CSV table of C-alpha atoms in Angstrom, one decimal:
chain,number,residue,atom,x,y,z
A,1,UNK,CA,0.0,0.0,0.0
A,2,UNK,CA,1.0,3.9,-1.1
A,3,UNK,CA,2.2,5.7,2.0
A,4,UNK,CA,-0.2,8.1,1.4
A,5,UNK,CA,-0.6,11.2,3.5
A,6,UNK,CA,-3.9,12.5,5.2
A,7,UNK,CA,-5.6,15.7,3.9
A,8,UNK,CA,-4.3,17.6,7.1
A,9,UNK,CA,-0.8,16.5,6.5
A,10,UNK,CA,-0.9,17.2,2.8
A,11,UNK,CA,-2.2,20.8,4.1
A,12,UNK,CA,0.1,21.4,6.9
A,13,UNK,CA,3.0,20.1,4.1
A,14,UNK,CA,1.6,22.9,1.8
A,15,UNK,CA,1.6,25.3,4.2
A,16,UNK,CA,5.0,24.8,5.4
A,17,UNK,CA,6.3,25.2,1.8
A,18,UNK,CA,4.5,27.9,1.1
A,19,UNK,CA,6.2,29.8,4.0
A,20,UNK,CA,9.5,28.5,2.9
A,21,UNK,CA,8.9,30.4,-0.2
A,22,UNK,CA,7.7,33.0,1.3
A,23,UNK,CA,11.1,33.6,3.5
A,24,UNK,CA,13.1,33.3,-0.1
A,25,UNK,CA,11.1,35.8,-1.5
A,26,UNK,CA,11.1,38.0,1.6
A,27,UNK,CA,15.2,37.3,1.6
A,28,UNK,CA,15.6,38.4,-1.9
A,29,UNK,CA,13.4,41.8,-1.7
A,30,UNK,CA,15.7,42.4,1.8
A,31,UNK,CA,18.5,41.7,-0.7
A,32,UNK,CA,17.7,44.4,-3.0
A,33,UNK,CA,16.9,47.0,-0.9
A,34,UNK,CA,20.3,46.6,0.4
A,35,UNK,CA,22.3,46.3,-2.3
A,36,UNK,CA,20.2,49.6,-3.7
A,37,UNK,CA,20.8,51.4,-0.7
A,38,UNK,CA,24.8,51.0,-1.3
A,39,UNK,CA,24.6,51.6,-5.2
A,40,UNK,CA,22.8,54.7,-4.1
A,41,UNK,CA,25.1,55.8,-1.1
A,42,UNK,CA,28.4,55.0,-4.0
A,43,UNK,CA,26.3,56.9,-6.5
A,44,UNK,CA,25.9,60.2,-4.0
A,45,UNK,CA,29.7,59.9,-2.7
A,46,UNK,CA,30.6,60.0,-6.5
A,47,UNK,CA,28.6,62.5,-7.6
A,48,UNK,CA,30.0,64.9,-4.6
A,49,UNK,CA,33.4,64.3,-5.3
A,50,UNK,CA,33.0,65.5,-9.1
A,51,UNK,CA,31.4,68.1,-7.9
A,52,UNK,CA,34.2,68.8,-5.9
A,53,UNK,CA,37.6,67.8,-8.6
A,54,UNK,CA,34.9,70.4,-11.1
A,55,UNK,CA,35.3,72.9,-8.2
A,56,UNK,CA,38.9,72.6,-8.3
A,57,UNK,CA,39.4,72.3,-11.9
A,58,UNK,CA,40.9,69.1,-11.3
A,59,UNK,CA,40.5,67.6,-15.1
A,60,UNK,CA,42.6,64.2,-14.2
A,61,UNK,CA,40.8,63.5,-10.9
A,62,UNK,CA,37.3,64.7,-12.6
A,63,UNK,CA,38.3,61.8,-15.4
A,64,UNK,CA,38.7,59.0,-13.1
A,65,UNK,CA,35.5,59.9,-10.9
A,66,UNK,CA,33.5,60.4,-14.3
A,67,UNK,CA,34.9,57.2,-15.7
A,68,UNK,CA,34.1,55.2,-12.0
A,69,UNK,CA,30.5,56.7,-12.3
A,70,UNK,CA,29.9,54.8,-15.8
A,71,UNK,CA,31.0,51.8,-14.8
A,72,UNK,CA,28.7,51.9,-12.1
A,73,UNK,CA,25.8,53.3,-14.0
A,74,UNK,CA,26.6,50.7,-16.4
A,75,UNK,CA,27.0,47.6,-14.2
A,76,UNK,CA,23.7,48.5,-12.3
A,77,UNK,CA,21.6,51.0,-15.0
A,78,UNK,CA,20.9,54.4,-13.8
């Protein structure tokens, strides 16, 4: 005979999985709002500094904050 499960079981089973799911889900979202909070936090600390090496008329320093911005922008879109 099948080892069968009852209907309770099956549903508690479900349920169970379900919640697993759930935590994934809830893990990646947690996930994402982090790892936008840093781009964001890189993005802002960037944008200052060009600010800054404009300020100064620093052309070499403004050309390797410029260039670190669009590989940034381009590895995780604007």
């Amino acid at each position: 005979m099948k080892n069968e499960k009852s209907y309770s079981e099956s549903v508690k089973s479900l349920s169970m999985s379900e919640m697993k799911n759930d935590a994934v889900v809830q893990e990646l979202l947690i996930d994402m709002i982090i790892l936008e909070s840093v781009l964001n936090t890189k993005k802002n600390i960037l944008a200052k500094q060009i600010d800054e090496a404009l300020d100064t008329k620093d052309k070499p320093l403004f050309l390797k904050l410029s260039s670190e911005m669009n590989i940034l922008l381009k590895q995780f879109g604007n």
